[in-house]
mmCIF file of C-alpha atoms and ligand atoms in Angstrom:
data_model
loop_
_atom_site.group_PDB
_atom_site.id
_atom_site.type_symbol
_atom_site.label_atom_id
_atom_site.label_comp_id
_atom_site.label_asym_id
_atom_site.label_seq_id
_atom_site.Cartn_x
_atom_site.Cartn_y
_atom_site.Cartn_z
ATOM 1 C CA UNK A 29 -32.266 2.407 24.833
ATOM 2 C CA UNK A 30 -31.653 -0.246 22.467
ATOM 3 C CA UNK A 31 -33.338 -0.163 18.530
ATOM 4 C CA UNK A 32 -33.887 -3.301 16.864
ATOM 5 C CA UNK A 33 -33.433 -2.318 12.889
ATOM 6 C CA UNK A 34 -34.823 -5.880 11.221
ATOM 7 C CA UNK A 35 -33.324 -6.578 6.816
ATOM 8 C CA UNK A 36 -35.551 -7.090 4.891
ATOM 9 C CA UNK A 37 -34.748 -8.486 1.206
ATOM 10 C CA UNK A 38 -38.272 -9.398 -0.094
ATOM 11 C CA UNK A 39 -37.713 -13.279 0.779
ATOM 12 C CA UNK A 40 -39.007 -15.719 1.951
ATOM 13 C CA UNK A 41 -35.808 -15.534 5.257
ATOM 14 C CA UNK A 42 -36.524 -12.220 5.725
ATOM 15 C CA UNK A 43 -39.730 -12.006 6.043
ATOM 16 C CA UNK A 44 -40.285 -14.001 8.890
ATOM 17 C CA UNK A 45 -37.568 -11.925 10.449
ATOM 18 C CA UNK A 46 -40.019 -9.610 9.958
ATOM 19 C CA UNK A 47 -42.928 -11.439 12.031
ATOM 20 C CA UNK A 48 -40.866 -13.014 14.471
ATOM 21 C CA UNK A 49 -39.956 -9.434 15.293
ATOM 22 C CA UNK A 50 -43.840 -8.744 14.810
ATOM 23 C CA UNK A 51 -45.272 -11.457 17.500
ATOM 24 C CA UNK A 52 -42.677 -10.874 19.628
ATOM 25 C CA UNK A 53 -43.695 -7.085 20.380
ATOM 26 C CA UNK A 54 -40.376 -5.392 20.390
ATOM 27 C CA UNK A 55 -41.044 -1.115 18.414
ATOM 28 C CA UNK A 56 -39.046 -2.030 15.431
ATOM 29 C CA UNK A 57 -37.196 -0.545 12.212
ATOM 30 C CA UNK A 58 -37.640 -2.545 8.535
ATOM 31 C CA UNK A 59 -35.393 -1.679 6.226
ATOM 32 C CA UNK A 60 -34.084 -2.586 2.498
ATOM 33 C CA UNK A 61 -32.029 -1.576 0.109
ATOM 34 C CA UNK A 62 -33.511 -1.491 -3.257
ATOM 35 C CA UNK A 63 -30.739 -2.288 -5.686
ATOM 36 C CA UNK A 64 -33.137 -1.123 -8.445
ATOM 37 C CA UNK A 65 -32.136 -4.910 -10.542
ATOM 38 C CA UNK A 66 -35.147 -6.673 -8.196
ATOM 39 C CA UNK A 67 -38.264 -7.783 -9.757
ATOM 40 C CA UNK A 68 -41.406 -4.901 -9.306
ATOM 41 C CA UNK A 69 -42.998 -7.931 -7.070
ATOM 42 C CA UNK A 70 -40.123 -7.541 -5.096
ATOM 43 C CA UNK A 71 -40.346 -3.642 -3.882
ATOM 44 C CA UNK A 72 -44.074 -4.184 -3.917
ATOM 45 C CA UNK A 73 -43.984 -7.145 -1.561
ATOM 46 C CA UNK A 74 -41.460 -5.634 0.950
ATOM 47 C CA UNK A 75 -43.408 -2.383 0.513
ATOM 48 C CA UNK A 76 -47.195 -4.373 1.537
ATOM 49 C CA UNK A 77 -46.203 -6.190 4.300
ATOM 50 C CA UNK A 78 -46.222 -3.179 7.190
ATOM 51 C CA UNK A 79 -50.300 -3.479 6.139
ATOM 52 C CA UNK A 80 -50.735 -6.724 5.493
ATOM 53 C CA UNK A 81 -49.315 -6.874 8.469
ATOM 54 C CA UNK A 82 -49.891 -4.697 11.183
ATOM 55 C CA UNK A 83 -46.363 -4.229 11.286
ATOM 56 C CA UNK A 84 -43.817 -1.367 10.952
ATOM 57 C CA UNK A 85 -44.131 -0.260 6.785
ATOM 58 C CA UNK A 86 -40.806 -1.327 5.173
ATOM 59 C CA UNK A 87 -38.227 2.156 4.571
ATOM 60 C CA UNK A 88 -36.674 1.797 1.199
ATOM 61 C CA UNK A 89 -33.220 3.384 0.517
ATOM 62 C CA UNK A 90 -30.826 3.355 -2.780
ATOM 63 C CA UNK A 91 -27.325 3.828 -3.198
ATOM 64 C CA UNK A 92 -25.810 7.391 -5.481
ATOM 65 C CA UNK A 93 -22.757 7.313 -7.197
ATOM 66 C CA UNK A 94 -23.525 10.905 -8.682
ATOM 67 C CA UNK A 95 -20.553 12.359 -6.367
ATOM 68 C CA UNK A 96 -18.241 9.039 -7.569
ATOM 69 C CA UNK A 97 -19.570 8.966 -10.872
ATOM 70 C CA UNK A 98 -18.275 12.326 -11.155
ATOM 71 C CA UNK A 99 -14.761 12.429 -9.791
ATOM 72 C CA UNK A 100 -14.039 9.241 -12.560
ATOM 73 C CA UNK A 101 -15.373 12.070 -15.508
ATOM 74 C CA UNK A 102 -11.936 13.291 -14.256
ATOM 75 C CA UNK A 103 -9.833 10.819 -13.304
ATOM 76 C CA UNK A 104 -10.885 9.148 -17.136
ATOM 77 C CA UNK A 105 -10.382 12.698 -18.705
ATOM 78 C CA UNK A 106 -6.536 13.403 -16.918
ATOM 79 C CA UNK A 107 -5.636 9.509 -16.859
ATOM 80 C CA UNK A 108 -6.699 7.669 -20.003
ATOM 81 C CA UNK A 109 -4.884 8.610 -22.863
ATOM 82 C CA UNK A 110 -1.697 9.011 -20.905
ATOM 83 C CA UNK A 111 -2.687 5.258 -21.024
ATOM 84 C CA UNK A 112 -2.791 4.710 -24.556
ATOM 85 C CA UNK A 113 -6.470 4.674 -24.896
ATOM 86 C CA UNK A 114 -7.505 6.482 -27.635
ATOM 87 C CA UNK A 115 -9.414 9.781 -27.414
ATOM 88 C CA UNK A 116 -13.053 8.803 -28.284
ATOM 89 C CA UNK A 117 -13.030 5.017 -26.315
ATOM 90 C CA UNK A 118 -12.039 8.211 -23.512
ATOM 91 C CA UNK A 119 -14.605 10.755 -24.603
ATOM 92 C CA UNK A 120 -17.085 8.539 -24.894
ATOM 93 C CA UNK A 121 -17.072 6.650 -21.429
ATOM 94 C CA UNK A 122 -16.895 10.287 -20.144
ATOM 95 C CA UNK A 123 -19.659 10.680 -21.670
ATOM 96 C CA UNK A 124 -21.645 7.727 -20.837
ATOM 97 C CA UNK A 125 -20.777 7.889 -16.640
ATOM 98 C CA UNK A 126 -23.391 10.123 -15.682
ATOM 99 C CA UNK A 127 -26.388 8.740 -12.971
ATOM 100 C CA UNK A 128 -29.458 6.790 -14.534
ATOM 101 C CA UNK A 129 -31.336 6.654 -11.241
ATOM 102 C CA UNK A 130 -30.502 3.488 -10.971
ATOM 103 C CA UNK A 131 -27.891 2.037 -8.907
ATOM 104 C CA UNK A 132 -27.267 -1.421 -10.054
ATOM 105 C CA UNK A 133 -26.840 0.113 -13.280
ATOM 106 C CA UNK A 134 -24.675 3.188 -11.856
ATOM 107 C CA UNK A 135 -22.300 1.746 -10.020
ATOM 108 C CA UNK A 136 -21.632 -1.263 -13.052
ATOM 109 C CA UNK A 137 -20.822 2.340 -15.104
ATOM 110 C CA UNK A 138 -18.520 3.951 -11.965
ATOM 111 C CA UNK A 139 -16.568 0.511 -11.956
ATOM 112 C CA UNK A 140 -16.560 0.037 -15.516
ATOM 113 C CA UNK A 141 -17.777 -3.434 -15.622
ATOM 114 C CA UNK A 142 -19.977 -5.932 -13.121
ATOM 115 C CA UNK A 143 -19.634 -6.776 -10.440
ATOM 116 C CA UNK A 144 -19.000 -11.333 -10.151
ATOM 117 C CA UNK A 145 -18.560 -13.814 -8.243
ATOM 118 C CA UNK A 146 -14.494 -13.208 -7.277
ATOM 119 C CA UNK A 147 -15.896 -9.437 -7.265
ATOM 120 C CA UNK A 148 -19.214 -9.822 -5.659
ATOM 121 C CA UNK A 149 -18.658 -5.655 -5.030
ATOM 122 C CA UNK A 150 -22.526 -5.375 -4.980
ATOM 123 C CA UNK A 151 -23.567 -6.545 -2.038
ATOM 124 C CA UNK A 152 -21.384 -3.803 -0.401
ATOM 125 C CA UNK A 153 -21.695 -1.101 -2.309
ATOM 126 C CA UNK A 154 -26.252 -1.293 -3.277
ATOM 127 C CA UNK A 155 -27.197 -3.203 -0.108
ATOM 128 C CA UNK A 156 -24.779 -3.563 2.868
ATOM 129 C CA UNK A 157 -23.459 0.125 2.928
ATOM 130 C CA UNK A 158 -26.588 2.159 1.936
ATOM 131 C CA UNK A 159 -27.822 0.107 4.571
ATOM 132 C CA UNK A 160 -25.115 1.194 7.334
ATOM 133 C CA UNK A 161 -24.212 4.888 6.303
ATOM 134 C CA UNK A 162 -28.043 5.580 6.011
ATOM 135 C CA UNK A 163 -29.383 3.253 8.365
ATOM 136 C CA UNK A 164 -27.107 1.751 11.565
ATOM 137 C CA UNK A 165 -24.700 4.849 12.070
ATOM 138 C CA UNK A 166 -27.233 7.166 12.941
ATOM 139 C CA UNK A 167 -29.320 4.700 14.925
ATOM 140 C CA UNK A 168 -25.711 3.520 16.436
ATOM 141 C CA UNK A 169 -24.945 7.585 17.296
ATOM 142 C CA UNK A 170 -28.376 7.357 19.710
ATOM 143 C CA UNK A 171 -27.591 3.991 21.131
ATOM 144 C CA UNK A 172 -26.802 0.060 21.394
ATOM 145 C CA UNK A 173 -28.306 -1.424 17.939
ATOM 146 C CA UNK A 174 -29.479 -5.131 17.212
ATOM 147 C CA UNK A 175 -29.802 -5.801 12.953
ATOM 148 C CA UNK A 176 -32.283 -8.825 13.019
ATOM 149 C CA UNK A 177 -31.151 -11.258 9.458
ATOM 150 C CA UNK A 178 -32.766 -13.731 8.152
ATOM 151 C CA UNK A 179 -29.577 -15.538 7.790
ATOM 152 C CA UNK A 180 -30.157 -19.458 8.139
ATOM 153 C CA UNK A 181 -28.051 -21.820 7.952
ATOM 154 C CA UNK A 182 -29.048 -24.600 6.178
ATOM 155 C CA UNK A 183 -29.002 -22.197 2.747
ATOM 156 C CA UNK A 184 -26.058 -22.256 1.416
ATOM 157 C CA UNK A 185 -21.811 -23.575 2.071
ATOM 158 C CA UNK A 186 -20.776 -20.019 2.818
ATOM 159 C CA UNK A 187 -23.304 -19.199 6.180
ATOM 160 C CA UNK A 188 -23.362 -22.667 7.624
ATOM 161 C CA UNK A 189 -21.035 -21.723 10.601
ATOM 162 C CA UNK A 190 -22.664 -18.111 10.812
ATOM 163 C CA UNK A 191 -23.313 -17.263 14.531
ATOM 164 C CA UNK A 192 -27.073 -16.387 15.712
ATOM 165 C CA UNK A 193 -25.256 -13.692 17.584
ATOM 166 C CA UNK A 194 -22.175 -11.152 16.962
ATOM 167 C CA UNK A 195 -21.348 -8.289 18.691
ATOM 168 C CA UNK A 196 -19.857 -5.749 16.659
ATOM 169 C CA UNK A 197 -18.070 -2.970 18.478
ATOM 170 C CA UNK A 198 -16.179 0.537 16.717
ATOM 171 C CA UNK A 199 -14.500 3.581 18.491
ATOM 172 C CA UNK A 200 -17.329 6.632 19.351
ATOM 173 C CA UNK A 201 -20.339 4.694 17.757
ATOM 174 C CA UNK A 202 -22.809 2.235 20.579
ATOM 175 C CA UNK A 203 -22.080 -1.383 19.903
ATOM 176 C CA UNK A 204 -24.419 -2.952 17.440
ATOM 177 C CA UNK A 205 -25.430 -7.283 17.758
ATOM 178 C CA UNK A 206 -26.540 -9.598 14.667
ATOM 179 C CA UNK A 207 -28.886 -11.561 15.548
ATOM 180 C CA UNK A 208 -29.905 -14.628 13.267
ATOM 181 C CA UNK A 209 -33.054 -15.862 14.981
ATOM 182 C CA UNK A 210 -33.303 -18.223 12.017
ATOM 183 C CA UNK A 211 -30.187 -19.884 11.936
ATOM 184 C CA UNK A 212 -31.885 -23.121 12.918
ATOM 185 C CA UNK A 213 -34.526 -22.818 10.602
ATOM 186 C CA UNK A 214 -34.945 -25.120 7.464
ATOM 187 C CA UNK A 215 -37.046 -23.097 4.344
ATOM 188 C CA UNK A 216 -39.899 -25.244 5.509
ATOM 189 C CA UNK A 217 -39.736 -23.707 8.471
ATOM 190 C CA UNK A 218 -39.798 -20.344 7.829
ATOM 191 C CA UNK A 219 -42.622 -20.876 4.795
ATOM 192 C CA UNK A 220 -44.628 -22.598 7.413
ATOM 193 C CA UNK A 221 -44.017 -20.116 10.278
ATOM 194 C CA UNK A 222 -45.372 -17.443 7.351
ATOM 195 C CA UNK A 223 -48.288 -18.982 6.606
ATOM 196 C CA UNK A 224 -49.183 -19.700 10.635
ATOM 197 C CA UNK A 225 -49.221 -15.243 11.079
ATOM 198 C CA UNK A 226 -51.538 -15.316 7.351
ATOM 199 C CA UNK A 227 -48.878 -13.851 4.863
ATOM 200 C CA UNK A 228 -47.866 -15.396 1.569
ATOM 201 C CA UNK A 229 -44.078 -15.409 0.506
ATOM 202 C CA UNK A 230 -43.591 -13.274 -2.193
ATOM 203 C CA UNK A 231 -45.039 -14.325 -5.136
ATOM 204 C CA UNK A 232 -42.567 -14.952 -7.336
ATOM 205 C CA UNK A 233 -41.812 -18.153 -5.343
ATOM 206 C CA UNK A 234 -44.652 -19.858 -6.660
ATOM 207 C CA UNK A 235 -43.458 -18.677 -10.419
ATOM 208 C CA UNK A 236 -39.840 -21.085 -10.720
ATOM 209 C CA UNK A 237 -37.210 -18.636 -8.180
ATOM 210 C CA UNK A 238 -35.518 -20.646 -5.857
ATOM 211 C CA UNK A 239 -34.636 -16.877 -4.167
ATOM 212 C CA UNK A 240 -35.562 -13.371 -4.669
ATOM 213 C CA UNK A 241 -33.651 -10.538 -4.998
ATOM 214 C CA UNK A 242 -31.479 -9.229 -7.540
ATOM 215 C CA UNK A 243 -33.823 -10.298 -10.703
ATOM 216 C CA UNK A 244 -31.315 -12.049 -12.251
ATOM 217 C CA UNK A 245 -28.305 -12.432 -9.505
ATOM 218 C CA UNK A 246 -25.389 -12.674 -10.928
ATOM 219 C CA UNK A 247 -25.443 -15.945 -8.514
ATOM 220 C CA UNK A 248 -28.821 -17.404 -10.320
ATOM 221 C CA UNK A 249 -28.136 -21.097 -10.915
ATOM 222 C CA UNK A 250 -28.810 -22.491 -14.500
ATOM 223 C CA UNK A 251 -33.085 -23.364 -13.227
ATOM 224 C CA UNK A 252 -33.712 -20.156 -12.262
ATOM 225 C CA UNK A 253 -31.582 -18.346 -15.336
ATOM 226 C CA UNK A 254 -34.351 -20.770 -17.246
ATOM 227 C CA UNK A 255 -37.424 -20.081 -15.264
ATOM 228 C CA UNK A 256 -36.466 -16.321 -15.320
ATOM 229 C CA UNK A 257 -35.734 -16.725 -19.099
ATOM 230 C CA UNK A 258 -39.377 -18.727 -19.800
ATOM 231 C CA UNK A 259 -41.506 -16.185 -17.761
ATOM 232 C CA UNK A 260 -39.696 -13.379 -17.291
ATOM 233 C CA UNK A 261 -38.016 -12.357 -21.024
ATOM 234 C CA UNK A 262 -37.883 -8.571 -19.667
ATOM 235 C CA UNK A 263 -35.388 -9.728 -17.387
ATOM 236 C CA UNK A 264 -32.980 -10.306 -20.241
ATOM 237 C CA UNK A 265 -33.679 -7.349 -21.948
ATOM 238 C CA UNK A 266 -33.235 -5.327 -19.303
ATOM 239 C CA UNK A 267 -29.821 -7.183 -18.784
ATOM 240 C CA UNK A 268 -28.877 -6.854 -22.459
ATOM 241 C CA UNK A 269 -29.680 -2.893 -22.000
ATOM 242 C CA UNK A 270 -26.661 -2.645 -19.498
ATOM 243 C CA UNK A 271 -24.002 -4.896 -21.038
ATOM 244 C CA UNK A 272 -24.921 -2.160 -24.161
ATOM 245 C CA UNK A 273 -24.511 0.844 -22.261
ATOM 246 C CA UNK A 274 -21.584 -0.878 -19.732
ATOM 247 C CA UNK A 275 -19.400 -1.473 -22.485
ATOM 248 C CA UNK A 276 -19.532 2.222 -23.178
ATOM 249 C CA UNK A 277 -17.529 3.001 -20.140
ATOM 250 C CA UNK A 278 -14.858 -0.005 -20.154
ATOM 251 C CA UNK A 279 -11.670 0.427 -21.576
ATOM 252 C CA UNK A 280 -11.589 -2.855 -23.700
ATOM 253 C CA UNK A 281 -15.483 -1.556 -24.518
ATOM 254 C CA UNK A 282 -17.215 -5.049 -23.238
ATOM 255 C CA UNK A 283 -18.867 -5.763 -20.569
ATOM 256 C CA UNK A 284 -21.307 -9.108 -19.580
ATOM 257 C CA UNK A 285 -23.794 -9.872 -16.583
ATOM 258 C CA UNK A 286 -22.733 -12.835 -16.220
ATOM 259 C CA UNK A 287 -19.173 -14.921 -15.991
ATOM 260 C CA UNK A 288 -17.847 -14.987 -19.896
ATOM 261 C CA UNK A 289 -17.477 -18.777 -19.356
ATOM 262 C CA UNK A 290 -20.784 -19.698 -17.718
ATOM 263 C CA UNK A 291 -22.126 -21.322 -21.545
ATOM 264 C CA UNK A 292 -19.809 -24.072 -22.868
ATOM 265 C CA UNK A 293 -19.066 -21.768 -25.731
ATOM 266 C CA UNK A 294 -17.676 -19.259 -23.503
ATOM 267 C CA UNK A 295 -15.821 -21.466 -21.299
ATOM 268 C CA UNK A 296 -13.971 -22.639 -24.023
ATOM 269 C CA UNK A 297 -13.096 -19.002 -25.617
ATOM 270 C CA UNK A 298 -11.766 -18.172 -22.051
ATOM 271 C CA UNK A 299 -9.440 -21.237 -21.797
ATOM 272 C CA UNK A 300 -8.507 -20.495 -24.888
ATOM 273 C CA UNK A 301 -7.587 -16.804 -25.057
ATOM 274 C CA UNK A 302 -5.514 -17.634 -21.266
ATOM 275 C CA UNK A 303 -3.362 -19.748 -22.922
ATOM 276 C CA UNK A 304 -1.718 -16.870 -25.381
ATOM 277 C CA UNK A 305 1.246 -15.669 -23.572
ATOM 278 C CA UNK A 306 1.577 -12.263 -25.267
ATOM 279 C CA UNK A 307 -0.137 -10.503 -22.762
ATOM 280 C CA UNK A 308 -1.259 -7.250 -25.795
ATOM 281 C CA UNK A 309 -2.066 -10.114 -28.108
ATOM 282 C CA UNK A 310 -3.756 -11.960 -24.669
ATOM 283 C CA UNK A 311 -5.979 -8.908 -24.354
ATOM 284 C CA UNK A 312 -6.960 -7.688 -27.960
ATOM 285 C CA UNK A 313 -8.441 -11.276 -28.250
ATOM 286 C CA UNK A 314 -10.107 -11.582 -24.943
ATOM 287 C CA UNK A 315 -11.841 -7.654 -26.131
ATOM 288 C CA UNK A 316 -13.154 -9.399 -29.584
ATOM 289 C CA UNK A 317 -14.288 -12.580 -28.503
ATOM 290 C CA UNK A 318 -17.471 -12.598 -28.149
ATOM 291 C CA UNK A 319 -18.474 -13.149 -24.894
ATOM 292 C CA UNK A 320 -22.430 -14.391 -24.233
ATOM 293 C CA UNK A 321 -24.676 -11.521 -23.249
ATOM 294 C CA UNK A 322 -28.088 -12.150 -21.685
ATOM 295 C CA UNK A 323 -29.423 -13.024 -24.481
ATOM 296 C CA UNK A 324 -26.877 -16.265 -25.185
ATOM 297 C CA UNK A 325 -27.159 -16.598 -21.662
ATOM 298 C CA UNK A 326 -31.092 -16.680 -22.157
ATOM 299 C CA UNK A 327 -30.921 -19.368 -25.119
ATOM 300 C CA UNK A 328 -28.636 -21.429 -22.951
ATOM 301 C CA UNK A 329 -30.416 -21.435 -19.724
ATOM 302 C CA UNK A 330 -33.255 -22.792 -21.780
ATOM 303 C CA UNK A 331 -31.184 -26.012 -22.962
ATOM 304 C CA UNK A 332 -29.946 -28.783 -21.555
ATOM 305 C CA UNK A 333 -26.065 -28.752 -22.482
ATOM 306 C CA UNK A 334 -22.938 -28.052 -19.859
ATOM 307 C CA UNK A 335 -22.055 -24.861 -19.169
ATOM 308 C CA UNK A 336 -21.199 -23.461 -15.432
ATOM 309 C CA UNK A 337 -23.927 -24.817 -13.298
ATOM 310 C CA UNK A 338 -23.177 -23.245 -10.215
ATOM 311 C CA UNK A 339 -25.841 -24.983 -8.406
ATOM 312 C CA UNK A 340 -28.076 -26.259 -10.820
ATOM 313 C CA UNK A 341 -28.557 -29.570 -8.836
ATOM 314 C CA UNK A 342 -28.153 -28.806 -5.268
ATOM 315 C CA UNK A 343 -30.293 -25.472 -5.926
ATOM 316 C CA UNK A 344 -33.909 -27.143 -5.186
ATOM 317 C CA UNK A 345 -32.677 -28.464 -2.251
ATOM 318 C CA UNK A 346 -32.285 -26.439 1.197
ATOM 319 C CA UNK A 347 -28.626 -26.552 1.174
ATOM 320 C CA UNK A 348 -27.807 -24.806 -2.299
ATOM 321 C CA UNK A 349 -24.314 -21.984 -3.207
ATOM 322 C CA UNK A 350 -26.260 -18.650 -2.688
ATOM 323 C CA UNK A 351 -24.168 -15.276 -2.052
ATOM 324 C CA UNK A 352 -22.091 -15.801 0.048
ATOM 325 C CA UNK A 353 -22.891 -12.080 2.150
ATOM 326 C CA UNK A 354 -23.072 -13.981 6.003
ATOM 327 C CA UNK A 355 -24.984 -10.191 7.065
ATOM 328 C CA UNK A 356 -28.448 -11.819 4.782
ATOM 329 C CA UNK A 357 -28.261 -8.691 3.005
ATOM 330 C CA UNK A 358 -28.531 -11.027 -0.430
ATOM 331 C CA UNK A 359 -31.271 -14.070 -0.580
HETATM 332 S S1 SF4 B 8 -28.748 -10.105 -5.095
HETATM 333 FE FE1 SF4 B 8 -26.949 -11.074 -6.471
HETATM 334 S S2 SF4 B 8 -26.397 -9.069 -8.047
HETATM 335 FE FE2 SF4 B 8 -28.298 -8.554 -6.398
HETATM 336 S S3 SF4 B 8 -27.076 -7.923 -4.772
HETATM 337 FE FE3 SF4 B 8 -26.957 -9.565 -3.990
HETATM 338 S S4 SF4 B 8 -25.318 -10.940 -4.972
HETATM 339 FE FE4 SF4 B 8 -25.081 -9.006 -6.304
#
């Protein structure tokens, strides 16, 4: 029998997907990957859906980096000294590389860096892999699967050509189909549909957030960061703590959550350093540069100054840029 699995992010689109699955009356499972970087309200909201609607409880899964971190400790101890990395740096990295219980932080410690727009490995390791390895693979061994995804074409440029149906075939597993029932919906359709079902949106939408999910997300716009800095300064304190720990596992001793050139000062610094021809001098300048940390970004977000405002203007419409995942794993 075909198994229906609805992916939940805690955002409006996946909630509408859940409600639609409920309305269509087919038995289904609802699953969510908790990155450890969501606002507690988002996890609480997802967990409340079952009780609110009489539907299935949302099953929450988390990535575990214990084994990968152990291997990385062994690798660092064996290889970094041969690369000329000072023993104190090696010892520091090995001492810090232990699971913290927060998947997002553990991923960054293991990688020795934070994800970025160009290297958005967070979606893969914290969401897609988690759901695939802990839910989907086992389900596909038992029978065909339809994964419901709350993806809308209007929500981002990356998703504008997303198909409603997509079939995935893998040797030795039953076929899986991605189903994007909201593909032609607008954000307004989504909110009014949930309202017609008597379900309020995640409360974070009423507190200035255009999207919910990681809090903050590496793709958060200046508009969202400003709302976050004003209402939830603790989110930036958390990230600043992670930056301090993550820097200890980096060869260069640096680690910033946000893109280095997100602020005007960071962008100017990046341009200056890029012009240094000698590689070693460039690396040293980069290691010594005061890249904008979470507190600096929070301050900048409160200002009207420029910087890299990926989606500051269009974020308030339904056509904003967002996470480029086609699978609706990050809202
Ligand atoms: S919500 Fe943002 S930070 Fe979180 S996994 Fe997705 S892209 Fe990465």
